[in-house]
Coordinates of C-alpha atoms and ligand atoms in Angstrom, one line a residue:
M1 CA 160.0 7.4 -6.5
E2 CA 159.3 4.0 -4.8
N3 CA 159.2 5.5 -1.4
K4 CA 157.0 8.5 -2.3
R5 CA 153.9 8.8 -0.4
V6 CA 150.9 8.3 -2.8
R7 CA 149.4 11.7 -3.2
L8 CA 147.1 12.5 -6.0
R9 CA 145.0 15.8 -6.7
F10 CA 142.0 16.6 -8.4
A11 CA 142.8 20.2 -9.7
P12 CA 139.7 21.6 -11.5
S13 CA 139.4 25.2 -12.9
P14 CA 136.4 26.9 -11.5
T15 CA 135.3 27.8 -15.1
G16 CA 131.9 26.2 -15.1
G17 CA 130.1 23.4 -13.5
L18 CA 132.1 20.1 -13.1
H19 CA 130.9 17.8 -16.0
M20 CA 130.9 14.0 -15.8
G21 CA 134.4 13.9 -17.5
G22 CA 135.7 15.8 -14.7
V23 CA 134.1 13.7 -12.1
R24 CA 135.6 10.5 -13.8
T25 CA 139.1 12.3 -13.5
A26 CA 138.5 12.8 -10.0
L27 CA 137.1 9.3 -9.3
F28 CA 140.1 7.5 -11.0
S29 CA 142.5 9.6 -8.8
Y30 CA 140.4 8.8 -5.7
L31 CA 140.3 5.0 -6.4
F32 CA 144.1 5.1 -6.7
A33 CA 144.7 7.1 -3.8
K34 CA 142.6 4.9 -1.7
K35 CA 143.9 1.8 -2.9
H36 CA 147.4 2.8 -2.0
K37 CA 146.4 4.3 1.4
G38 CA 147.4 7.7 0.2
D39 CA 145.9 11.2 0.0
F40 CA 143.5 12.7 -2.3
V41 CA 143.7 16.5 -2.7
L42 CA 141.4 19.0 -4.1
R43 CA 143.2 22.1 -5.6
I44 CA 141.2 24.8 -7.2
E45 CA 143.2 26.2 -10.4
D46 CA 141.8 29.6 -10.4
T47 CA 144.6 31.5 -12.1
D48 CA 142.6 32.5 -15.2
Q49 CA 140.4 35.3 -13.6
T50 CA 138.8 35.9 -17.0
R51 CA 137.4 32.6 -17.1
Y52 CA 136.1 32.5 -13.4
V53 CA 132.5 31.4 -13.0
G54 CA 130.7 32.3 -9.6
G55 CA 129.3 29.1 -7.9
A56 CA 131.6 26.7 -9.9
E57 CA 133.8 26.0 -6.7
E58 CA 130.8 25.3 -4.5
Y59 CA 129.4 23.1 -7.2
I60 CA 132.6 21.0 -7.4
I61 CA 132.7 20.6 -3.8
N62 CA 128.9 19.6 -3.7
A63 CA 129.5 17.2 -6.5
L64 CA 132.3 15.4 -5.0
K65 CA 130.4 15.0 -1.7
W66 CA 127.3 13.6 -3.4
C67 CA 129.5 11.1 -5.4
G68 CA 131.1 10.1 -2.3
I69 CA 134.5 10.7 -3.6
E70 CA 135.7 13.2 -1.0
P71 CA 139.3 14.6 -0.8
N72 CA 140.8 14.3 2.5
E73 CA 142.8 17.6 2.0
G74 CA 141.9 20.8 0.1
V75 CA 139.4 23.6 -0.7
G76 CA 136.1 22.7 1.2
F77 CA 137.5 19.5 2.8
G78 CA 140.0 20.8 5.4
D79 CA 143.5 21.9 5.5
G80 CA 146.5 19.6 5.3
A81 CA 150.2 20.5 5.5
H82 CA 150.1 22.0 2.0
A83 CA 147.4 24.8 2.4
P84 CA 146.3 27.0 0.8
Y85 CA 144.7 25.0 -1.9
R86 CA 143.4 27.9 -4.1
Q87 CA 146.1 28.9 -6.7
S88 CA 145.0 32.6 -6.4
E89 CA 145.9 32.3 -2.6
R90 CA 149.1 30.3 -3.4
K91 CA 150.2 33.2 -5.5
K92 CA 150.7 35.1 -2.5
L93 CA 153.3 32.7 -1.4
G94 CA 155.6 34.1 -4.1
I95 CA 156.2 30.4 -5.2
Y96 CA 155.2 30.9 -9.0
K97 CA 157.4 34.0 -9.4
K98 CA 160.3 32.2 -7.6
Y99 CA 160.2 29.3 -9.9
A100 CA 159.8 31.5 -12.9
E101 CA 162.9 33.4 -11.8
Q102 CA 164.8 30.3 -11.3
L103 CA 164.0 29.1 -15.0
I104 CA 165.0 32.7 -16.3
A105 CA 168.2 32.8 -14.4
S106 CA 169.2 29.4 -15.8
D107 CA 168.3 30.5 -19.3
H108 CA 165.3 28.3 -19.8
A109 CA 162.9 31.1 -19.8
Y110 CA 162.7 34.7 -21.1
Y111 CA 160.7 37.8 -21.1
A112 CA 158.6 38.5 -24.0
F113 CA 157.0 42.2 -24.6
D114 CA 155.1 41.4 -27.7
T115 CA 151.7 43.0 -28.0
A116 CA 148.7 41.2 -29.0
E117 CA 148.8 42.9 -32.4
E118 CA 152.4 42.0 -32.8
L119 CA 151.6 38.3 -31.9
D120 CA 148.8 38.5 -34.6
V121 CA 151.1 39.9 -37.3
M122 CA 153.5 37.1 -36.5
R123 CA 150.9 34.5 -36.9
K124 CA 149.6 35.8 -40.3
R125 CA 153.2 36.0 -41.6
L126 CA 153.7 32.4 -40.5
E127 CA 150.3 31.4 -42.1
A128 CA 151.2 33.1 -45.2
A129 CA 154.5 31.3 -45.4
K130 CA 152.4 27.9 -45.1
V131 CA 153.9 27.1 -41.8
T132 CA 151.4 24.3 -40.5
A133 CA 151.4 25.0 -36.9
P134 CA 152.2 28.7 -36.5
Q135 CA 153.6 29.2 -33.0
Y136 CA 155.9 31.3 -30.9
N137 CA 159.1 28.8 -31.0
S138 CA 162.8 28.6 -31.2
V139 CA 162.4 30.0 -34.9
S140 CA 159.7 32.6 -34.7
R141 CA 161.1 34.0 -31.5
Q142 CA 164.1 35.4 -33.2
N143 CA 161.9 37.9 -34.9
M144 CA 160.0 38.9 -31.8
R145 CA 160.5 41.4 -28.9
N146 CA 161.9 39.5 -26.0
S147 CA 164.9 39.2 -23.9
L148 CA 166.6 36.9 -26.3
T149 CA 166.5 39.3 -29.2
L150 CA 166.8 42.6 -27.2
S151 CA 169.9 44.0 -25.5
G152 CA 170.0 43.9 -21.7
D153 CA 169.6 47.7 -21.7
E154 CA 166.5 47.7 -24.0
V155 CA 164.9 44.9 -21.6
K156 CA 165.8 47.0 -18.6
K157 CA 164.3 50.2 -20.2
L158 CA 161.0 48.5 -21.2
M159 CA 160.8 46.9 -17.7
D160 CA 161.4 50.3 -15.9
A161 CA 158.8 51.8 -18.1
G162 CA 156.2 49.3 -16.8
T163 CA 155.7 47.8 -20.3
P164 CA 153.7 44.7 -19.8
Y165 CA 155.6 41.4 -20.4
V166 CA 155.2 37.7 -20.1
V167 CA 157.6 35.0 -19.2
R168 CA 157.9 32.1 -21.8
L169 CA 159.6 28.8 -21.6
K170 CA 162.7 28.6 -23.9
V171 CA 161.9 25.2 -25.7
P172 CA 165.0 24.1 -27.5
R173 CA 165.1 23.3 -31.2
N174 CA 164.9 19.7 -32.4
E175 CA 165.3 17.8 -29.4
E176 CA 163.8 14.5 -28.5
I177 CA 161.3 14.7 -25.3
R178 CA 160.6 11.3 -24.0
F179 CA 158.3 10.7 -21.1
H180 CA 156.4 7.7 -19.6
D181 CA 152.6 7.8 -19.1
I182 CA 151.1 4.9 -17.1
I183 CA 148.2 4.5 -19.5
R184 CA 150.0 5.1 -22.8
G185 CA 153.4 3.9 -22.1
W186 CA 156.4 5.7 -23.6
V187 CA 155.5 8.9 -25.5
V188 CA 158.3 10.6 -27.7
V189 CA 157.8 14.0 -29.0
N190 CA 160.3 16.3 -30.9
S191 CA 160.5 19.8 -29.2
T192 CA 159.8 21.4 -32.6
Q193 CA 156.1 20.6 -31.9
V194 CA 156.2 22.4 -28.6
D195 CA 155.6 26.3 -28.5
D196 CA 157.5 28.6 -26.0
K197 CA 154.5 28.4 -23.5
V198 CA 153.8 31.4 -21.5
L199 CA 154.6 30.9 -17.9
L200 CA 153.8 34.0 -16.2
K201 CA 151.1 36.3 -17.6
S202 CA 151.2 40.2 -17.9
D203 CA 149.2 40.4 -14.7
G204 CA 151.8 38.5 -12.9
M205 CA 149.5 35.4 -12.8
P206 CA 151.0 32.0 -13.5
T207 CA 149.4 30.0 -16.4
Y208 CA 148.2 26.4 -16.0
H209 CA 151.6 25.2 -17.3
L210 CA 153.6 26.8 -14.5
A211 CA 151.2 26.7 -11.8
H212 CA 150.3 23.1 -11.8
I213 CA 153.9 22.1 -11.8
V214 CA 155.0 24.5 -8.9
D215 CA 152.0 23.1 -6.9
D216 CA 152.4 19.3 -7.7
I217 CA 156.1 19.9 -6.6
E218 CA 155.2 21.8 -3.5
M219 CA 152.4 19.6 -2.7
E220 CA 154.4 16.4 -3.2
I221 CA 152.0 15.1 -5.7
S222 CA 152.9 11.5 -6.8
H223 CA 150.7 11.0 -9.5
A224 CA 149.1 13.4 -12.0
V225 CA 145.9 12.3 -13.5
R226 CA 144.3 14.4 -16.1
G227 CA 142.3 14.4 -19.4
E228 CA 143.9 13.5 -22.7
E229 CA 143.5 17.3 -23.9
W230 CA 146.7 17.8 -21.7
L231 CA 148.8 15.4 -23.5
P232 CA 150.0 17.7 -26.1
S233 CA 151.4 20.0 -23.4
A234 CA 153.0 17.3 -21.5
P235 CA 156.4 17.6 -23.2
A236 CA 156.6 21.3 -22.3
H237 CA 155.8 20.2 -18.7
I238 CA 158.5 17.5 -18.7
L239 CA 161.0 20.2 -19.8
I240 CA 160.0 22.4 -17.1
Y241 CA 160.6 19.7 -14.5
R242 CA 164.0 19.0 -16.1
Y243 CA 164.8 22.7 -16.1
L244 CA 164.0 23.3 -12.5
N245 CA 166.1 20.5 -11.7
K246 CA 163.2 18.7 -10.2
E247 CA 162.9 15.5 -12.2
D248 CA 162.9 13.6 -8.8
K249 CA 159.7 15.5 -7.8
M250 CA 157.9 14.8 -11.1
P251 CA 154.7 12.9 -10.6
L252 CA 153.9 9.9 -12.8
F253 CA 151.5 11.1 -15.4
A254 CA 148.2 9.3 -16.5
H255 CA 146.3 11.0 -19.2
L256 CA 142.8 9.7 -19.4
P257 CA 141.0 8.8 -22.7
L258 CA 138.3 10.9 -23.9
I259 CA 134.7 10.2 -23.4
L260 CA 133.1 10.0 -26.8
K261 CA 129.6 10.7 -28.1
P262 CA 127.2 7.6 -28.1
D263 CA 128.0 6.9 -31.8
G264 CA 131.6 7.3 -31.2
N265 CA 132.0 10.3 -33.5
G266 CA 133.7 12.9 -31.5
K267 CA 134.0 14.2 -28.0
L268 CA 130.9 13.9 -25.8
S269 CA 129.5 17.4 -25.5
K270 CA 127.9 18.9 -22.4
R271 CA 124.9 19.6 -24.7
D272 CA 124.4 16.1 -25.6
K273 CA 120.8 15.4 -26.4
S274 CA 120.5 11.6 -25.2
G275 CA 118.5 12.7 -22.3
I276 CA 121.0 11.5 -19.9
P277 CA 122.6 14.4 -17.8
M278 CA 126.1 15.5 -18.4
F279 CA 126.5 16.9 -14.8
P280 CA 126.5 15.3 -11.7
L281 CA 124.1 17.9 -10.2
D282 CA 121.9 20.6 -11.8
W283 CA 124.1 23.4 -13.1
H284 CA 123.3 26.8 -13.9
D285 CA 125.9 28.9 -15.6
E286 CA 125.5 32.4 -14.6
R287 CA 127.6 33.9 -17.4
T288 CA 125.9 32.1 -20.2
G289 CA 122.6 31.7 -18.7
E290 CA 122.5 28.0 -19.8
S291 CA 121.0 25.4 -17.4
Y292 CA 121.9 21.8 -17.2
T293 CA 120.0 18.9 -15.4
G294 CA 122.1 16.8 -12.9
Y295 CA 122.4 13.1 -12.3
R296 CA 121.1 13.6 -8.7
E297 CA 118.0 15.6 -9.8
S298 CA 117.2 13.2 -12.5
G299 CA 116.9 10.3 -10.0
F300 CA 120.2 8.5 -10.4
F301 CA 121.7 6.9 -7.4
P302 CA 125.2 8.3 -6.8
E303 CA 126.5 4.7 -6.5
A304 CA 125.1 3.9 -9.9
F305 CA 126.6 7.0 -11.4
I306 CA 130.1 6.3 -10.1
N307 CA 129.8 2.8 -11.1
M308 CA 128.8 3.8 -14.6
L309 CA 131.7 6.2 -14.7
A310 CA 134.2 3.9 -13.5
M311 CA 133.3 1.7 -16.6
L312 CA 133.9 4.5 -18.9
G313 CA 137.5 3.7 -20.1
W314 CA 138.5 1.3 -17.3
N315 CA 137.7 -2.4 -17.3
P316 CA 138.4 -4.9 -14.4
G317 CA 139.6 -7.8 -16.9
T318 CA 136.5 -9.7 -15.8
T319 CA 132.9 -9.7 -16.8
Q320 CA 131.9 -8.2 -13.6
E321 CA 130.0 -4.8 -14.1
I322 CA 128.4 -3.9 -10.7
F323 CA 131.0 -2.6 -8.3
S324 CA 130.7 -0.9 -4.9
I325 CA 133.0 1.8 -4.2
E326 CA 135.1 -0.4 -2.1
E327 CA 135.3 -3.1 -4.8
L328 CA 136.4 -0.4 -7.3
I329 CA 139.2 0.7 -5.0
E330 CA 140.2 -3.1 -4.7
A331 CA 140.2 -3.7 -8.4
F332 CA 141.4 -0.3 -9.8
T333 CA 144.6 -0.1 -11.8
F334 CA 145.7 2.4 -14.4
E335 CA 147.0 -0.3 -16.5
R336 CA 143.5 -1.4 -17.2
V337 CA 142.5 2.0 -18.3
N338 CA 142.2 2.2 -22.1
K339 CA 144.2 4.4 -24.3
S340 CA 141.3 5.0 -26.9
G341 CA 138.2 7.0 -26.2
A342 CA 135.4 5.5 -24.2
K343 CA 131.9 5.6 -25.9
F344 CA 129.1 7.0 -23.5
D345 CA 126.0 4.7 -23.6
P346 CA 122.9 6.3 -22.5
E347 CA 120.9 3.0 -22.2
K348 CA 123.7 1.4 -20.3
T349 CA 123.8 4.4 -17.9
K350 CA 120.0 3.8 -17.1
W351 CA 120.7 0.0 -16.7
F352 CA 123.3 0.9 -14.1
N353 CA 120.6 2.6 -12.2
Q354 CA 118.3 -0.1 -12.5
Q355 CA 120.8 -2.5 -11.0
Y356 CA 121.1 -0.4 -7.9
L357 CA 117.4 0.2 -7.8
R358 CA 116.9 -3.5 -7.7
K359 CA 119.4 -3.9 -4.9
K360 CA 117.7 -1.6 -2.5
S361 CA 115.3 -2.9 -0.1
D362 CA 111.7 -2.3 -0.3
A363 CA 111.9 -0.4 2.8
E364 CA 114.6 2.0 1.5
L365 CA 112.6 2.5 -1.6
A366 CA 109.5 3.3 0.3
T367 CA 111.3 5.9 2.3
L368 CA 112.7 7.6 -1.0
F369 CA 109.3 7.2 -2.7
S370 CA 107.5 8.7 0.2
S371 CA 109.8 11.8 0.1
I372 CA 109.9 12.2 -3.6
F373 CA 106.0 11.9 -3.7
E374 CA 105.2 13.7 -0.6
K375 CA 102.8 16.1 -2.2
D376 CA 100.9 13.5 -4.0
L377 CA 100.6 11.3 -1.1
A378 CA 99.2 14.4 1.0
E379 CA 96.3 14.4 -1.5
I380 CA 95.3 10.9 -1.0
Q381 CA 92.5 10.6 1.5
E382 CA 92.5 6.8 2.1
A383 CA 94.7 6.3 5.3
R384 CA 95.5 2.7 4.5
Y385 CA 97.1 3.8 1.2
K386 CA 99.6 5.7 3.2
T387 CA 100.8 2.9 5.6
K388 CA 104.5 1.9 5.6
D389 CA 103.6 -1.5 4.6
Y390 CA 101.4 -0.5 1.8
I391 CA 103.9 1.8 0.3
E392 CA 106.5 -0.9 0.5
T393 CA 104.5 -3.4 -1.3
V394 CA 103.7 -0.9 -4.0
C395 CA 107.5 -0.2 -4.3
K396 CA 108.0 -4.1 -4.5
L397 CA 105.7 -4.4 -7.4
V398 CA 106.7 -1.4 -9.4
K399 CA 110.4 -1.5 -9.2
E400 CA 110.6 -4.5 -11.6
K401 CA 109.9 -2.3 -14.5
A402 CA 111.4 1.0 -13.3
H403 CA 114.9 2.5 -13.7
F404 CA 114.2 5.2 -11.3
V405 CA 112.2 5.8 -8.0
N406 CA 110.9 8.9 -9.5
E407 CA 108.7 6.7 -12.3
F408 CA 107.2 5.0 -9.3
W409 CA 104.1 7.2 -9.2
A410 CA 103.4 7.2 -12.9
N411 CA 103.7 3.4 -12.9
G412 CA 101.8 2.7 -9.9
T413 CA 99.0 5.5 -9.7
C414 CA 96.3 2.8 -9.6
F415 CA 97.7 1.9 -6.1
F416 CA 96.4 5.2 -4.8
I417 CA 93.9 6.5 -7.0
A418 CA 90.9 4.7 -8.9
P419 CA 90.8 5.2 -12.6
T420 CA 88.4 7.5 -14.1
T421 CA 89.4 7.2 -17.5
Y422 CA 90.3 3.9 -19.3
D423 CA 93.0 3.2 -22.0
A424 CA 91.1 4.1 -25.3
D425 CA 92.9 1.6 -27.4
V426 CA 92.2 -1.4 -25.0
L427 CA 88.5 -0.3 -24.9
K428 CA 88.4 -0.1 -28.6
K429 CA 89.9 -3.5 -29.1
R430 CA 88.4 -5.4 -26.1
L431 CA 85.2 -3.9 -25.1
T432 CA 82.3 -6.1 -26.3
P433 CA 78.8 -7.0 -24.8
A434 CA 80.4 -10.3 -24.0
S435 CA 83.5 -8.9 -22.2
I436 CA 81.3 -6.2 -20.2
D437 CA 79.2 -9.3 -19.3
F438 CA 82.2 -11.2 -18.2
I439 CA 83.4 -8.2 -16.1
K440 CA 79.9 -8.2 -14.3
Q441 CA 80.2 -12.0 -13.7
L442 CA 83.7 -11.6 -12.4
T443 CA 82.5 -8.9 -9.9
E444 CA 79.8 -11.1 -8.5
A445 CA 82.4 -14.0 -8.2
F446 CA 84.9 -11.8 -6.4
K447 CA 82.3 -10.6 -4.0
D448 CA 81.9 -14.1 -3.0
L449 CA 85.4 -14.7 -2.0
N450 CA 86.6 -15.2 1.7
T451 CA 90.0 -14.4 1.0
F452 CA 91.4 -12.2 -1.7
T453 CA 95.0 -13.3 -2.6
A454 CA 96.6 -13.1 -6.0
A455 CA 96.4 -17.0 -6.4
E456 CA 92.7 -17.1 -5.6
T457 CA 91.7 -14.2 -7.6
E458 CA 93.6 -15.4 -10.6
A459 CA 91.9 -18.9 -10.2
T460 CA 88.5 -17.3 -10.1
F461 CA 89.2 -15.1 -13.0
K462 CA 90.1 -18.3 -15.0
A463 CA 86.9 -20.1 -13.7
V464 CA 84.7 -17.3 -14.6
A465 CA 86.1 -17.0 -18.1
E466 CA 85.8 -20.6 -18.7
K467 CA 82.2 -20.7 -17.6
A468 CA 81.4 -17.8 -19.9
G469 CA 83.1 -19.7 -22.8
I470 CA 85.6 -16.7 -23.3
G471 CA 89.4 -17.1 -23.7
A472 CA 91.2 -15.5 -20.6
G473 CA 93.3 -13.8 -22.9
Q474 CA 90.5 -12.1 -24.6
V475 CA 89.6 -10.4 -21.3
M476 CA 92.8 -10.0 -19.3
Q477 CA 93.7 -6.5 -20.7
L478 CA 90.3 -5.3 -20.2
F479 CA 90.4 -6.5 -16.7
R480 CA 93.6 -4.8 -16.2
V481 CA 92.2 -1.6 -17.7
S482 CA 89.1 -1.7 -15.4
I483 CA 91.3 -1.9 -12.4
S484 CA 94.2 0.3 -13.2
G485 CA 93.1 2.6 -16.2
V486 CA 96.0 1.7 -18.3
G487 CA 97.0 -1.3 -20.4
G488 CA 100.5 -2.0 -18.7
G489 CA 102.0 -2.3 -15.3
P490 CA 102.9 -4.5 -12.4
A491 CA 101.8 -8.1 -12.1
L492 CA 98.0 -7.8 -12.2
F493 CA 96.9 -10.1 -9.6
E494 CA 99.3 -8.9 -7.2
I495 CA 97.7 -5.3 -7.9
V496 CA 94.4 -7.0 -7.2
E497 CA 95.6 -8.6 -3.8
L498 CA 97.1 -5.4 -2.8
L499 CA 94.2 -3.1 -3.4
G500 CA 91.9 -5.8 -1.8
Q501 CA 88.4 -7.0 -2.3
A502 CA 86.3 -3.9 -1.5
E503 CA 88.2 -1.6 -3.7
V504 CA 88.5 -4.0 -6.6
V505 CA 84.8 -4.8 -6.4
S506 CA 84.0 -1.0 -6.4
R507 CA 86.4 -0.3 -9.5
L508 CA 84.9 -3.2 -11.5
E509 CA 81.5 -1.8 -10.8
A510 CA 82.4 1.6 -11.6
F511 CA 84.0 0.3 -14.8
S512 CA 80.8 -1.6 -15.9
T513 CA 78.7 1.5 -15.2
N514 CA 80.9 3.8 -17.0
N515 CA 81.3 1.5 -20.1
V516 CA 77.8 0.7 -21.0
L517 CA 77.7 -0.3 -24.5
Ligands
LIG1 N1 143.0 22.9 -14.1 C1 143.1 21.8 -15.1 C2 141.9 21.7 -15.9 O1 140.8 21.9 -15.1 C3 143.6 20.6 -14.4 C4 144.5 19.8 -15.2 C5 145.4 18.8 -14.2 O2 144.6 18.1 -13.6 O3 146.5 19.0 -14.2 O4 141.6 20.9 -16.8

């Protein structure tokens, strides 16, 4: 095992858009593979044709690309030595059948001919007998139609007649199954709790249980990282490796903890209503007609999304929270992944984006701003509002209070458009003959200034207030509203400096004209 090359796979089923839990599985696998200079493989597990959803595979590929966690081998990322990477195509290699036959030959698997109705009758019978977990197993299989209960002749007759059958794993009775999970340590399960899993379905397709094992063996996978929902099936998987005589090829397992709802009450659902997306990119499910918003389209930076995901269930053992992907690769170990579920925190998710927003240069933000608000900018007549320098300064001022670049226009409209309406609450509270008078005096004082910096305009503002015998605090918000129309926003005198003398004076005059008492 020590000498095995590190090879991890991300093996989603194209049954829908890849939700953030799936991205986290891919991320942890990617981080570990990169840390150990190994391979990261994308395998598409599409053996369940009935659950296939069009567009899902392309979505998975695009999502991994956007997140910057690209496999170096696999569907959409180029072939390596183990192509093809879609299980539907791998079936043609005959590998699944070959391994299933090996299990049958060694008496570790058998044919079962039971119809859906017969299985239903069995379940009802077991339920009536108060069996807690009714399942096809070492006890119940004795009453069913399979190659363990039927004679060789009968089996042959059924097969020759083309009767549909499945191949099931022959799980022994009352045997202890032990396996090691990198996150959970030793796990011990009694085989009584494990059912005789179907390995090959009647359409000849392998189930997940057989297919992923065959592929992990054939693709020389060293670590199988997957969601906690697979933990109950892991004992059956251990048996399959054992019965195939491939325990030396068995990857190390890491079952990741669930991502829980913000209140910790149950598994996070893709229909979570916190307002934070559950999918990396917009996803429209053509089967159900449901649409989900993506992190990308909501304005998240991929680095922020990835950083947030890494912290969902993993911790570096220090107080550091902001990690670049390189730092994550460096710091990541499965030993620091928690066993218990990780609570999703919508506010923290936004906080991560804010941290990355603050790290961007004003020039980068300006480029993003210009592309997001291209249409709005096109409607602005004044050329000076559209220069690179101007937009950069706007970004510098509005970024302080924002989580996303897409909030910049709403929070900084005043930098581009003079207000035509004014916050009614502020007017109600602050508009008096004295305050209007103050605005008029301020306008005159501003006209006289030779330079128009934030510091100077602020000093002038204070001096005029003092002369008028009015507290600066009494008129500050009214002044803000007269310039921007709204009661909150970036540092007021920075706005004033950026807009410039002529514009500020014109806005103040318009305000006094519009608000005659
Ligand atoms: N196809 C499985 C799923 O989508 C993959 C589990 C695994 O990684 O083994 O859940």
